[in-house]
Each structure stands twice: as structure tokens, then as C-alpha cells.
């Protein structure tokens, strides 16, 4: 190429000097290098070959004879170079083809990772939350604490597209990226940044979507420009976002079913080319929806069967809704036909909803009132946008003539009462939820106590059996001692002393028997139940609890029922099931019990001196601790008295009291001494 270029430059310079060209020209024609020369001076290249002529015919592009061999060599080498390139590319292509599966797998993995990062970035940008799917049985409790289940429960969701638009608007404002110049609330984005965040409402307005389990058709009514279509679109977009694995701009944890198709008829589909009017456009669209809908589909229809005669539109709408009720998972429709709201009264699978409208400001609030029906408020909206007042007033008179029975509803009194009723029901729902939690806690506590009751009963029976055996051994030992003493004295005594010795021994044995049998006579000390009236704080015997000691915590009512407390359990019993303990028997039992314990302990130590009576483990737990801190003396006495009465035999009780005036401490010590409790 260098030789060829040098040769052609020399020839072109010679032609230029001979006046055959304005300036030396070396160019390429038909893939061969040549020189330019005027047609009148072509004789300067006598053995040249004309490769091309200019469009004007003045200049010839000629290949000199001495350059033919070099041009041929250049073409041949160029072809060889291209062939080598094709061979290398073919080799590389075959190498790539062998790894095509691995490369495709790697690209698929990169796409998945890229999508995951895109979803995460979008969720962070939108401050979204992760939705969960509800099962067919709607396995969840409503967030409001009601006793019904929700198949769709989305709280505080904002339209994703409107929210994205508002955030882009904020990001385009100068200085909005600086945290020092302006704070942007992640949860409540706004468009109007010139005002304070306290005075500017949220945009877009968050709405709540709550559909009961078993509901198949939701009919949304309400005013124009009230947000019906936007709310319906929000549900559709949220369903598609959830299927795509995207987070939702909502609060808490959104719950919604899995929809295989989201089928929508929103907007006006009239077409001059297809000869479709407004009504026929809607009907053709609904016809296609009904053909592909399944029992797992979500159907969204805006202004169902509008654009035709109202009576026929209501009839056709009712038939379509009944079909959707039996063939789809959920259908949401908007309408101004008031008769469609009456379907709920005949079938529980229908549900009503209305867009809230403020009669004070004559502006929609864009909130959905579930279970309610709404008016169109067309006259109020027309007045708010500046319509002629004379026309509005004349329209009101026509409304009074056409539907006079609905004027009180339009006055707003019923609307205000419904709002008050809703607030009252919400307060009751919160109170019921709190009460439900308390009841469940008490239920679990009682259930735990009941599960442990069998073990405690067995342990108590074992201890009682051991105690009876010890008392029996002690009584036998005492009687044997009396008999042995009688026999020893009988050997030394004279016949005149026999009667006195016998009487003395019989008296000793009778006292022993009476001492050990005194507890058995305790139930016989019950007073006449017909005349007995228990008092507040008094200890009584409850027949249905196995004659256990319990404490009266509420005075008897007129229905002869008494509230008693046994341990942590409060039970209302009939007065006939409660028996009192006479004071003299109480005192006698209080005198005999310590002596029996001393005799049993002494006898038991004589039978087995290597063992001692066990008073239970000296480990403080929540079950053997009585906390009296913060109580008055009377209240502390009541709690401690119940704890001592309900404790197991030979068990340890830990009493915790404060360091105030000492009244609670003195009261506790006095009760322990009264019950003959060993103090440590």
C-alpha cells in the first residue's frame, strides 16, 4: 500500500504540473486506487484504464498501467484478510455457541438480580410495605378488632402512580434534595410545597380498602369527582404490583387475594371508526371480560351500563352483577344507579361502599365509607364550581317535585348522624378489642392453672396420705404408750387402785382419739344455709369446690348469688352452695392443729429419726409469693388470708411488704401468728 500510494502521488503530481488537474488527487474507485485527470489531458496517462467519470464528465478517474499489478495484489491481500477475519469470528462464534446455555443462565440470573434491586429501590423510594396473600378461608382477623374476617384489608394506601408523580414533582423543586432547606415527610408526600406541611393535606389522599370474606361484588356510589374511579384503579394497580413482587405505598401489612386476571372497563370506549357509541363501547368491553373471567379474577367496571335508559340500565346491570357474583373472586363497580345498592339486602355476597362528601365545604374527602350508600350531590358540585345560581335553584325545585321524600336525606342530617354512629362504633370496636385481649389473657392463665391442676391434686393427695399415715402412727404410738404405762402401773398397784388406773387410761385414750378425730367433725359445724348470709371478706366453705376455703369478694345479690375468690379464680356461686364455719369450731381447730402437728412431728421423729418433715423448696417463685406493696392494711390482710388458706400443706410462702408506716408488716405478722404459721 505504501508503494502504491507513493507511485500514485508521483503520477498525480506530474499531471498537476502538466495542467491536467487543479490539484493532485488520489482516490479509490471500484475498490482500486486511481488518480484524477481532466478529460482533455487523459493522454498524460497513455496506458491507463478509466475506472469512473465524474457526473459532469470533466474529470476522469484513471488507473495507471504501472499501478495495475500493485492494485491486484492489494485486492488479493484484502480478500485474504477478510477470509481470515471470518475464520476467527466463526471460531469465536462456535466457542460462544458451546457456552450458550451457561451464558443464557447467567443473563437470566443477572436479570433476576437487576429486577430484585429495582423492586428494592422502588420500595425504598416509595416507602412501601410488603403485602401478604389471604387464603381461601380468609385466615385473619380484621385490624379494627371486629368479629368478621377480611379477604382484602389495605389500610392507608395511596395511588402508586399519583404518589410517584408527586414525589417526582418534589424532587424537581430547587433545593428539595437538601434536608436542611426542606423536610419531606416520607409517609405524607405533598405537591404544594409553598405552604407549611401542617396546613397542606396529603397527596394523593390515602384510602382504606376493606372487603369482608365471602363478598363477591362491591357497589361504590357517591358524587362525581369524589374518587370512585381513582379508588377502583388503586385496587387494580395494587393487585398487579403485588403479583409483580412490588411493595405497596400503604400502612401496616396489606392483605389481598391472588387474582389470576385483573380485568377492567374504565373510561369511554366510543369509536367512530368501529361505529361504537358510549353504551355499545362499554357493553362490548364487558362482553370480552365475561368471556375470559374465572373464579380467581378481579373485575373492575366504571359506571356500569351507563349511557342508556336508566330502567334498562339498572336491569342489565343487576343481571351482570349476579353473573359476576357466581363466576369471579371479586368485582368492584361504580354506579349512580341507587337501585344497585339494594342488592345487599337480598344477598350477603354483595357489599355497598360510598365516597364521603363534606356538605360543609361542598368538597369530596376522597374517603371510602364501607357498608354505606352515597348520593351523587350533583347540584352541590355544580354550585361549588361556579354554576349559575338561578339554574341551580330551578333544578332544586324540580328535584323537590320529583323526589320530595328524599329532601331530608339531602339536608345532611342523616349524613351527620351516620358519621356520629360510625365514630361511636369505632370506639366500641376499640373497647371490645381491648376487652377481648384481657379475656384471652385470663383464659390462657386459667388454662395454664387447669393444666397444672391434675398434678397438684395428685401431689396434694400424696401429701395428705403421708400426713394421715403419720398421724395414725403417732396415735398408735401414743395409745401403746398409755397401754404400756397402764400395764407397768398395774403390776405395782394394789387391787383398790385398779378402777382408777382403768378410768385414767380410758380417759387418756379417749382424749387421744378426740384430738385426732376433731378435724373430721368440721363439716358438721356448718350452719343452717337457709338463714346464713355471707359477708364481704369472710372465709367460707364452697361445696362445688370440694369444700375448699374461699373468700367472699362481693356482697350477695337479690338473685341469691355470691362472688367468691379461690386463689386467682373468681366464681359466682349460689348461696345454697356456700357454708360457714362457726367461730367456736374455728378456735377449737386453731387450738388442736398445733398440738396435732407437734404430736405428729414428735411421733414421726421417734419412728424415723434420720428424716425430717419437709416444708417444700425454699425457692421464691411467682406462685409462692404474695406481694403486698402498695396496698392498704385491710386489702393486704384479705390477699394474705386467701394465700394462706389456698396454700398446700407443708409449703413455703414468701410475703413481700413495703417500708412505709409498718402497718402492712404488723398486719401480716398478726395474720401469720393467728394461722400458727412458722416465721423465718
XYZ file of C-alpha atoms in Angstrom:
680
model
C 0.000 0.000 0.000
C 2.891 2.368 0.727
C 4.477 1.628 -2.669
C 1.147 2.066 -4.431
C 0.445 5.321 -2.609
C 3.920 6.674 -3.403
C 3.554 5.762 -7.086
C 0.130 7.380 -7.483
C 1.207 10.551 -5.663
C 4.165 10.915 -8.038
C 1.921 10.424 -11.113
C -0.704 12.843 -9.737
C 1.990 15.493 -9.109
C 3.218 15.075 -12.684
C -0.338 15.564 -14.006
C -0.771 18.668 -11.805
C 2.446 20.189 -13.129
C 1.300 19.485 -16.693
C -2.012 21.320 -16.022
C -4.086 18.204 -16.190
C -5.796 18.782 -12.769
C -6.357 21.688 -10.392
C -4.650 19.864 -7.508
C -3.137 16.409 -7.058
C -5.922 13.863 -6.483
C -5.518 10.215 -5.377
C -8.811 8.406 -4.746
C -10.471 4.984 -4.801
C -12.942 3.773 -7.365
C -14.313 0.205 -7.663
C -12.049 -0.840 -4.761
C -8.923 0.225 -6.705
C -6.701 3.259 -6.137
C -6.515 5.716 -9.047
C -5.771 9.349 -9.929
C -7.959 12.127 -11.257
C -7.257 13.861 -14.586
C -9.147 16.198 -16.913
C -10.725 14.535 -19.925
C -8.708 16.860 -22.151
C -5.420 15.656 -20.609
C -6.025 11.919 -20.475
C -3.152 11.491 -22.847
C -0.841 12.147 -19.897
C -1.601 8.541 -18.854
C -1.221 6.687 -22.166
C -1.531 3.149 -20.732
C -4.143 3.996 -18.103
C -7.557 2.390 -17.578
C -10.647 4.571 -16.957
C -12.407 3.350 -13.818
C -15.030 6.087 -13.482
C -16.089 9.516 -14.739
C -17.377 12.446 -12.720
C -21.024 13.464 -13.045
C -20.067 16.471 -15.130
C -17.836 14.376 -17.433
C -14.903 16.761 -16.970
C -12.783 14.542 -14.717
C -11.672 11.003 -15.436
C -10.543 8.606 -12.717
C -7.828 6.509 -14.293
C -5.633 3.668 -13.084
C -2.070 3.981 -14.466
C -0.647 0.829 -16.108
C 2.258 0.598 -13.705
C -0.228 0.547 -10.755
C -2.328 -2.383 -12.050
C -0.129 -5.094 -10.560
C 0.023 -3.368 -7.154
C -3.769 -2.854 -7.141
C -4.307 -6.515 -7.994
C -2.004 -7.525 -5.140
C -3.861 -5.177 -2.735
C -7.265 -6.671 -3.690
C -5.954 -10.213 -3.262
C -4.435 -9.464 0.168
C -7.624 -7.670 1.278
C -9.691 -10.705 0.336
C -7.303 -12.941 2.278
C -7.565 -10.640 5.305
C -11.367 -10.755 5.205
C -11.307 -14.527 4.928
C -9.047 -14.731 7.982
C -11.365 -12.418 9.892
C -14.351 -14.617 9.019
C -12.417 -17.705 10.164
C -11.565 -16.084 13.517
C -15.124 -14.836 14.021
C -16.516 -18.278 13.124
C -14.199 -19.878 15.675
C -15.210 -17.397 18.388
C -18.885 -17.873 17.476
C -18.589 -21.648 17.827
C -16.906 -21.206 21.212
C -19.743 -18.953 22.373
C -22.347 -21.350 20.956
C -20.961 -24.154 23.093
C -21.464 -21.982 26.203
C -24.802 -20.566 25.085
C -26.744 -22.346 27.864
C -24.377 -21.091 30.566
C -24.414 -17.579 29.150
C -28.236 -17.580 28.983
C -28.424 -18.890 32.566
C -26.026 -16.140 33.668
C -28.041 -13.481 31.844
C -31.261 -14.764 33.426
C -29.603 -14.552 36.847
C -28.405 -11.015 36.147
C -31.937 -10.067 35.078
C -33.396 -11.522 38.298
C -30.850 -9.683 40.437
C -31.451 -6.487 38.498
C -35.227 -6.838 38.974
C -34.767 -7.516 42.688
C -32.638 -4.401 43.097
C -35.140 -2.399 41.039
C -38.002 -3.582 43.266
C -35.999 -2.788 46.399
C -35.063 0.672 45.124
C -38.696 1.373 44.223
C -39.909 0.158 47.629
C -37.374 2.385 49.384
C -38.251 5.359 47.184
C -41.991 4.905 47.787
C -41.559 3.975 51.473
C -43.633 0.868 50.702
C -44.666 -2.136 52.801
C -44.770 -5.812 51.871
C -48.239 -7.238 51.097
C -49.326 -10.771 52.000
C -51.826 -13.086 50.338
C -55.031 -14.128 52.085
C -56.043 -17.768 51.821
C -59.385 -19.071 50.611
C -60.604 -19.296 54.204
C -59.609 -15.679 54.891
C -57.331 -16.754 57.736
C -57.021 -13.488 59.619
C -58.835 -11.145 61.997
C -59.782 -7.685 60.899
C -57.449 -4.915 62.007
C -60.328 -2.957 63.509
C -60.970 -5.673 66.037
C -64.320 -6.769 64.597
C -65.651 -10.277 64.658
C -65.560 -10.665 60.861
C -62.735 -11.674 58.550
C -61.385 -9.652 55.660
C -60.313 -11.043 52.313
C -58.916 -7.644 51.296
C -57.506 -5.371 54.007
C -55.376 -2.476 52.724
C -55.023 0.462 55.092
C -53.871 3.938 54.085
C -52.867 3.088 50.510
C -52.055 5.905 48.072
C -52.450 5.612 44.317
C -48.950 4.433 43.261
C -48.844 6.468 40.034
C -50.088 9.672 41.676
C -47.688 9.186 44.575
C -44.791 8.697 42.150
C -45.797 11.848 40.256
C -45.940 13.887 43.459
C -42.521 12.669 44.581
C -41.014 13.500 41.168
C -42.568 16.968 41.445
C -40.936 17.448 44.834
C -37.576 16.183 43.596
C -37.636 18.703 40.695
C -38.099 21.677 43.028
C -34.771 23.543 43.584
C -33.383 22.820 46.998
C -35.718 19.898 47.636
C -32.780 17.480 47.723
C -31.292 19.299 50.684
C -32.518 18.117 54.035
C -31.671 21.478 55.560
C -33.739 23.515 53.106
C -36.934 21.446 53.236
C -38.039 18.298 55.024
C -40.132 15.872 53.015
C -42.343 13.532 55.011
C -41.818 10.038 53.594
C -45.304 8.918 54.567
C -47.204 12.093 53.622
C -45.826 13.487 50.364
C -47.390 16.747 49.125
C -47.495 18.752 45.933
C -47.906 22.263 47.352
C -44.503 22.894 48.921
C -45.005 26.604 49.364
C -47.206 26.055 52.427
C -46.485 24.525 55.775
C -46.777 20.731 55.964
C -49.297 21.102 58.753
C -51.761 23.021 56.575
C -51.380 21.047 53.339
C -53.312 17.734 53.063
C -51.704 14.542 51.883
C -51.499 13.957 48.152
C -52.649 11.576 46.982
C -55.189 11.050 49.760
C -54.690 7.614 51.409
C -57.745 5.348 51.386
C -58.734 2.135 53.182
C -59.893 -0.881 51.172
C -61.630 -3.449 53.374
C -63.680 -6.254 51.791
C -65.256 -8.909 54.024
C -64.558 -12.560 53.433
C -67.308 -14.001 51.243
C -68.064 -10.708 49.462
C -68.062 -11.124 45.707
C -69.444 -7.803 44.405
C -68.808 -4.292 45.784
C -71.013 -1.449 44.509
C -69.437 2.002 45.016
C -71.737 5.009 44.791
C -71.223 8.677 45.552
C -70.657 12.076 43.966
C -68.905 12.857 40.726
C -65.232 13.829 41.190
C -65.469 12.032 44.538
C -62.733 9.499 43.832
C -64.717 6.380 42.873
C -62.709 5.635 39.751
C -59.381 6.515 41.376
C -60.129 4.209 44.325
C -61.052 1.377 41.971
C -57.872 1.947 39.939
C -55.845 1.915 43.158
C -57.128 -1.579 43.977
C -56.328 -2.813 40.462
C -52.815 -1.337 40.407
C -52.140 -2.677 43.932
C -53.149 -6.181 42.803
C -50.829 -6.044 39.784
C -47.967 -4.619 41.866
C -48.359 -7.430 44.410
C -48.229 -10.052 41.652
C -45.056 -8.398 40.324
C -43.398 -8.589 43.744
C -43.543 -4.834 44.412
C -44.128 -3.183 47.771
C -47.238 -1.022 48.196
C -47.376 2.618 49.394
C -49.632 1.721 52.325
C -49.566 1.270 56.110
C -49.209 -1.787 58.339
C -49.422 -5.086 56.405
C -51.747 -5.060 53.351
C -53.676 -8.297 52.744
C -55.355 -9.217 49.449
C -56.195 -12.383 47.494
C -54.260 -13.697 44.498
C -56.030 -12.666 41.271
C -55.131 -14.540 38.079
C -56.519 -11.709 35.893
C -57.274 -8.046 36.559
C -59.996 -7.169 34.020
C -61.031 -3.519 33.791
C -63.617 -1.476 31.892
C -62.690 2.109 32.760
C -63.220 5.163 30.554
C -65.246 5.896 27.426
C -64.702 3.447 24.557
C -66.829 5.112 21.881
C -65.333 4.976 18.378
C -66.480 6.436 15.061
C -64.233 4.040 13.117
C -65.755 0.974 14.832
C -69.264 2.510 14.904
C -69.425 2.289 18.727
C -71.412 4.643 20.942
C -70.687 5.167 24.638
C -73.054 2.400 25.690
C -72.069 -0.071 22.961
C -68.398 0.559 23.715
C -68.971 -0.365 27.369
C -71.044 -3.427 26.533
C -68.525 -4.794 24.029
C -65.792 -4.402 26.624
C -67.857 -6.122 29.348
C -68.692 -8.953 26.931
C -64.978 -9.674 26.432
C -64.425 -9.541 30.205
C -67.157 -12.091 30.874
C -65.630 -14.453 28.290
C -62.179 -14.645 29.977
C -63.068 -14.104 33.669
C -62.518 -17.011 36.079
C -63.352 -17.664 39.719
C -59.970 -16.136 40.694
C -60.283 -12.920 38.660
C -60.670 -9.301 39.754
C -63.180 -7.339 37.636
C -63.316 -3.521 37.713
C -66.182 -1.774 35.895
C -66.592 2.004 35.939
C -70.118 3.420 35.543
C -71.671 0.055 34.695
C -74.250 0.187 31.869
C -74.196 3.976 31.667
C -75.249 5.885 28.550
C -78.648 4.258 28.098
C -82.167 4.320 29.520
C -81.905 4.192 33.348
C -84.550 1.494 33.793
C -82.960 -0.811 31.214
C -79.500 0.074 32.501
C -80.476 -0.964 36.059
C -81.959 -4.244 34.819
C -78.933 -5.124 32.703
C -76.526 -4.059 35.484
C -78.327 -6.261 38.005
C -78.102 -9.266 35.694
C -74.383 -8.671 35.051
C -73.639 -8.320 38.772
C -75.463 -11.562 39.544
C -73.363 -13.317 36.899
C -70.135 -11.859 38.325
C -71.207 -12.888 41.837
C -71.170 -16.558 40.796
C -68.145 -16.569 38.472
C -65.372 -14.268 39.801
C -63.399 -13.814 43.015
C -64.189 -10.105 43.398
C -65.944 -7.492 41.265
C -65.873 -3.761 42.052
C -68.224 -1.486 40.124
C -69.081 2.212 40.340
C -72.554 3.489 39.568
C -75.081 6.264 40.033
C -77.971 3.771 39.965
C -79.375 3.817 43.512
C -81.260 0.543 42.914
C -77.995 -1.424 42.699
C -77.302 -0.597 46.357
C -80.398 -2.607 47.324
C -78.832 -5.895 46.189
C -77.042 -6.173 49.539
C -80.373 -6.554 51.357
C -81.153 -9.745 49.437
C -77.690 -11.355 49.185
C -74.834 -11.133 51.696
C -72.297 -11.616 48.894
C -72.989 -8.030 47.799
C -71.443 -5.067 49.647
C -72.015 -1.323 49.373
C -69.497 1.485 49.637
C -69.783 5.250 49.240
C -67.366 8.111 48.694
C -67.512 10.622 51.538
C -68.676 14.152 50.681
C -68.458 17.120 53.049
C -71.641 19.176 52.984
C -69.874 21.933 54.937
C -67.121 22.558 52.396
C -69.033 21.092 49.414
C -65.872 19.166 48.602
C -65.210 15.418 48.480
C -62.906 13.955 51.134
C -61.888 11.014 48.884
C -62.519 8.547 51.736
C -64.474 5.306 51.281
C -67.335 4.589 53.696
C -67.737 0.788 53.604
C -71.248 -0.524 54.073
C -72.853 2.842 53.175
C -74.588 4.292 50.127
C -73.975 7.810 48.835
C -75.783 10.461 46.848
C -74.452 11.982 43.658
C -74.619 15.550 45.093
C -74.681 16.847 41.541
C -76.284 20.187 42.463
C -73.783 20.835 45.271
C -70.834 20.049 42.994
C -72.244 22.245 40.212
C -72.610 25.112 42.686
C -69.057 24.674 44.011
C -67.558 25.013 40.507
C -69.401 28.296 39.869
C -72.531 27.223 38.001
C -75.300 29.801 37.577
C -77.232 30.056 40.872
C -80.584 30.566 39.102
C -80.161 27.333 37.203
C -79.154 25.532 40.426
C -82.203 26.866 42.285
C -84.571 25.893 39.456
C -83.045 22.396 39.473
C -83.640 22.109 43.233
C -87.323 22.890 42.723
C -87.567 20.175 40.086
C -85.932 17.729 42.496
C -88.463 18.622 45.184
C -91.280 17.881 42.756
C -89.761 14.621 41.503
C -88.490 13.100 44.761
C -89.856 15.071 47.732
C -89.375 12.155 50.149
C -85.575 12.368 49.850
C -85.110 16.027 50.742
C -84.336 15.392 54.421
C -81.586 12.997 53.383
C -80.096 15.693 51.193
C -80.236 18.215 54.056
C -77.283 16.452 55.698
C -78.938 15.499 58.992
C -78.870 11.813 58.234
C -75.311 12.086 56.927
C -74.129 13.736 60.149
C -75.875 11.112 62.281
C -74.208 8.362 60.271
C -70.803 9.897 60.887
C -71.511 10.079 64.632
C -72.694 6.480 64.611
C -69.551 5.403 62.781
C -67.340 7.148 65.356
C -69.303 5.526 68.183
C -68.988 2.089 66.628
C -65.256 2.570 66.093
C -64.846 3.485 69.772
C -66.858 0.420 70.786
C -64.748 -1.722 68.466
C -61.538 -0.487 70.094
C -63.007 -1.100 73.556
C -64.151 -4.580 72.521
C -60.702 -5.372 71.160
C -59.106 -4.319 74.464
C -61.625 -6.388 76.434
C -61.016 -9.344 74.122
C -57.274 -9.177 74.806
C -57.869 -9.108 78.582
C -60.263 -12.061 78.371
C -57.785 -14.047 76.285
C -55.004 -13.344 78.796
C -57.251 -14.508 81.648
C -58.288 -17.539 79.605
C -54.679 -18.568 78.980
C -53.862 -18.055 82.674
C -56.828 -20.199 83.787
C -55.942 -22.795 81.138
C -52.393 -22.988 82.497
C -53.734 -23.354 86.026
C -56.149 -26.082 84.882
C -53.383 -27.994 83.110
C -51.349 -27.928 86.296
C -54.368 -28.829 88.461
C -54.154 -32.601 87.961
C -50.543 -32.694 89.041
C -51.265 -30.533 92.043
C -54.199 -32.755 93.053
C -52.019 -35.879 92.888
C -49.262 -34.234 94.880
C -51.774 -32.982 97.437
C -53.331 -36.434 97.795
C -49.890 -37.969 98.277
C -49.032 -35.418 100.951
C -52.414 -35.851 102.667
C -51.960 -39.652 102.612
C -48.493 -39.324 104.118
C -49.839 -36.940 106.765
C -52.690 -39.325 107.670
C -50.232 -42.204 107.942
C -48.015 -40.152 110.200
C -50.982 -39.153 112.371
C -52.104 -42.795 112.506
C -48.641 -43.925 113.557
C -48.482 -41.147 116.133
C -51.925 -42.077 117.538
C -50.963 -45.776 117.700
C -47.695 -44.883 119.369
C -49.458 -42.720 121.978
C -52.074 -45.387 122.654
C -49.349 -48.052 123.002
C -47.511 -45.778 125.420
C -50.690 -45.370 127.522
C -51.267 -49.130 127.467
C -47.644 -49.847 128.418
C -47.826 -47.332 131.272
C -51.103 -48.902 132.376
C -49.524 -52.378 132.419
C -46.474 -51.154 134.350
C -48.633 -49.358 136.917
C -50.959 -52.358 137.100
C -48.113 -54.599 138.275
C -47.206 -52.226 141.117
C -50.702 -51.077 142.106
C -52.954 -52.647 144.659
C -56.392 -54.059 143.751
C -58.066 -50.959 145.102
C -56.292 -48.813 142.525
C -57.315 -50.901 139.504
C -60.517 -48.948 138.800
C -58.791 -45.574 138.974
C -55.999 -46.794 136.695
C -58.516 -48.101 134.158
C -60.511 -44.866 134.185
C -57.332 -42.854 133.847
C -56.130 -44.929 130.874
C -59.544 -44.809 129.164
C -59.631 -41.053 129.627
C -56.146 -40.697 128.096
C -57.065 -42.904 125.113
C -60.368 -41.008 124.629
C -58.530 -37.675 124.632
C -56.095 -39.015 122.021
C -58.963 -40.231 119.808
C -60.855 -36.966 120.267
C -57.775 -34.941 119.352
C -57.219 -36.843 116.099
C -60.908 -37.000 115.170
C -61.739 -33.338 115.807
C -60.990 -32.315 112.181
C -63.500 -34.874 110.917
C -66.299 -33.103 112.750
C -65.573 -29.836 110.955
C -68.202 -30.242 108.222
C -70.783 -30.925 110.915
C -70.253 -27.383 112.175
C -71.940 -25.897 109.151
C -74.727 -23.514 109.957
C -78.146 -23.514 108.518
C -77.728 -22.409 104.902
C -81.240 -21.053 104.670
C -80.593 -18.352 107.265
C -76.877 -17.819 106.652
C -75.789 -14.697 104.724
C -72.057 -14.429 103.904
C -70.333 -11.096 104.438
C -67.706 -9.282 102.363
C -64.187 -10.558 103.140
C -65.441 -13.589 105.122
C -63.927 -17.042 104.600
C -66.461 -19.717 103.691
C -66.577 -23.328 102.527
C -67.637 -23.832 98.892
C -69.350 -27.135 98.271
C -68.750 -27.258 94.498
C -65.030 -26.684 95.001
C -64.734 -29.739 97.230
C -65.400 -27.824 100.479
C -62.401 -25.601 99.806
C -61.876 -22.378 101.687
C -62.691 -19.283 99.614
C -63.134 -15.584 100.342
C -66.275 -13.546 99.658
C -65.322 -10.597 97.417
C -68.823 -9.240 96.717
C -71.942 -8.995 98.848
C -74.872 -11.287 97.935
C -77.260 -10.050 95.255
C -81.011 -10.249 95.063
C -80.774 -13.427 92.972
C -79.132 -15.278 95.934
C -75.711 -15.386 94.194
C -72.356 -14.636 95.813
C -68.992 -13.854 94.150
C -66.144 -15.764 95.848
C -62.409 -15.968 95.070
C -60.402 -19.187 95.282
C -56.764 -18.488 94.541
C -56.728 -16.383 91.332
C -60.137 -17.585 90.176
C -63.346 -15.663 90.883
C -66.570 -17.660 90.629
C -70.196 -16.641 91.212
C -71.898 -19.351 93.271
C -75.394 -19.885 94.602
C -75.920 -19.072 98.238
C -77.003 -22.657 98.906
C -73.555 -23.920 97.822
C -71.755 -21.789 100.442
C -71.387 -22.865 104.093
C -69.962 -21.007 107.032
C -67.584 -22.180 109.795
C -68.668 -21.497 113.381
C -66.297 -19.331 115.385
C -66.053 -21.828 118.251
C -65.067 -24.594 115.857
C -62.544 -22.235 114.270
C -60.973 -21.531 117.626
C -61.035 -25.190 118.584
C -59.439 -26.147 115.300
C -56.851 -23.406 115.772
C -56.022 -24.888 119.225
C -55.940 -28.528 118.137
C -53.969 -28.114 114.899
C -50.682 -27.003 116.549
C -50.857 -29.814 119.102
C -51.551 -32.352 116.373
C -48.619 -31.018 114.357
C -46.336 -31.274 117.416
C -47.579 -34.798 118.204
C -47.211 -35.897 114.561
C -43.759 -34.329 114.337
C -42.686 -35.914 117.649
C -44.102 -39.312 116.690
C -42.592 -39.112 113.231
C -39.171 -38.274 114.693
C -39.448 -41.290 117.006
C -40.354 -43.585 114.094
C -37.604 -42.329 111.794
C -35.031 -40.053 113.402
C -32.949 -39.832 110.207
C -35.755 -37.974 108.343
C -37.250 -34.554 108.965
C -40.570 -33.019 107.916
C -40.148 -31.133 104.620
C -41.807 -27.778 104.236
C -41.274 -27.593 100.481
C -38.450 -25.989 98.464
C -37.250 -22.661 99.783
C -37.107 -21.124 96.270
C -39.100 -17.979 95.609
C -41.331 -18.098 92.532
C -44.305 -16.124 91.279
C -46.711 -18.827 92.542
C -45.477 -18.885 96.176
C -45.013 -15.092 96.535
C -47.597 -12.683 97.954
C -46.766 -9.066 97.027
C -48.459 -6.620 99.441
C -46.612 -3.497 98.343
C -48.841 -0.523 97.576
C -51.865 -1.982 99.436
C -53.713 -0.745 102.469
C -53.768 -2.876 105.600
C -57.323 -4.172 105.012
C -56.616 -5.095 101.384
C -53.298 -6.691 102.327
C -54.990 -8.747 105.058
C -57.570 -10.033 102.565
C -54.928 -11.097 99.982
C -52.645 -12.707 102.584
C -55.559 -14.537 104.230
C -56.584 -16.012 100.839
C -52.995 -17.031 100.062
C -52.552 -18.815 103.412
C -55.901 -20.585 103.039
C -55.117 -21.753 99.485
C -51.527 -22.878 100.149
C -50.537 -26.521 100.056
C -49.664 -28.389 103.302
C -46.040 -28.055 104.431
C -45.392 -25.397 101.771
C -43.463 -22.133 101.967
C -44.967 -18.686 101.276
C -42.849 -15.589 100.642
C -44.528 -12.358 101.795
C -43.247 -9.063 100.326
C -44.318 -5.794 102.053
C -43.233 -2.179 101.836
C -41.218 0.001 104.242
C -43.825 2.698 104.949
C -45.534 3.151 108.285
C -45.236 -0.555 109.088
C -48.992 -1.119 109.213
C -48.910 -3.742 106.447
C -45.994 -5.546 108.108
C -47.752 -5.672 111.507
C -50.940 -6.889 109.858
C -49.033 -9.664 108.038
C -47.265 -10.801 111.234
C -50.568 -10.807 113.139
C -52.237 -12.984 110.497
C -49.288 -15.403 110.459
C -49.466 -15.769 114.245
C -53.224 -16.309 114.055
C -52.794 -19.103 111.481
C -49.886 -20.584 113.504
C -47.532 -20.090 110.539
C -43.825 -20.566 111.169
C -41.961 -17.292 110.522
C -38.415 -17.003 109.116
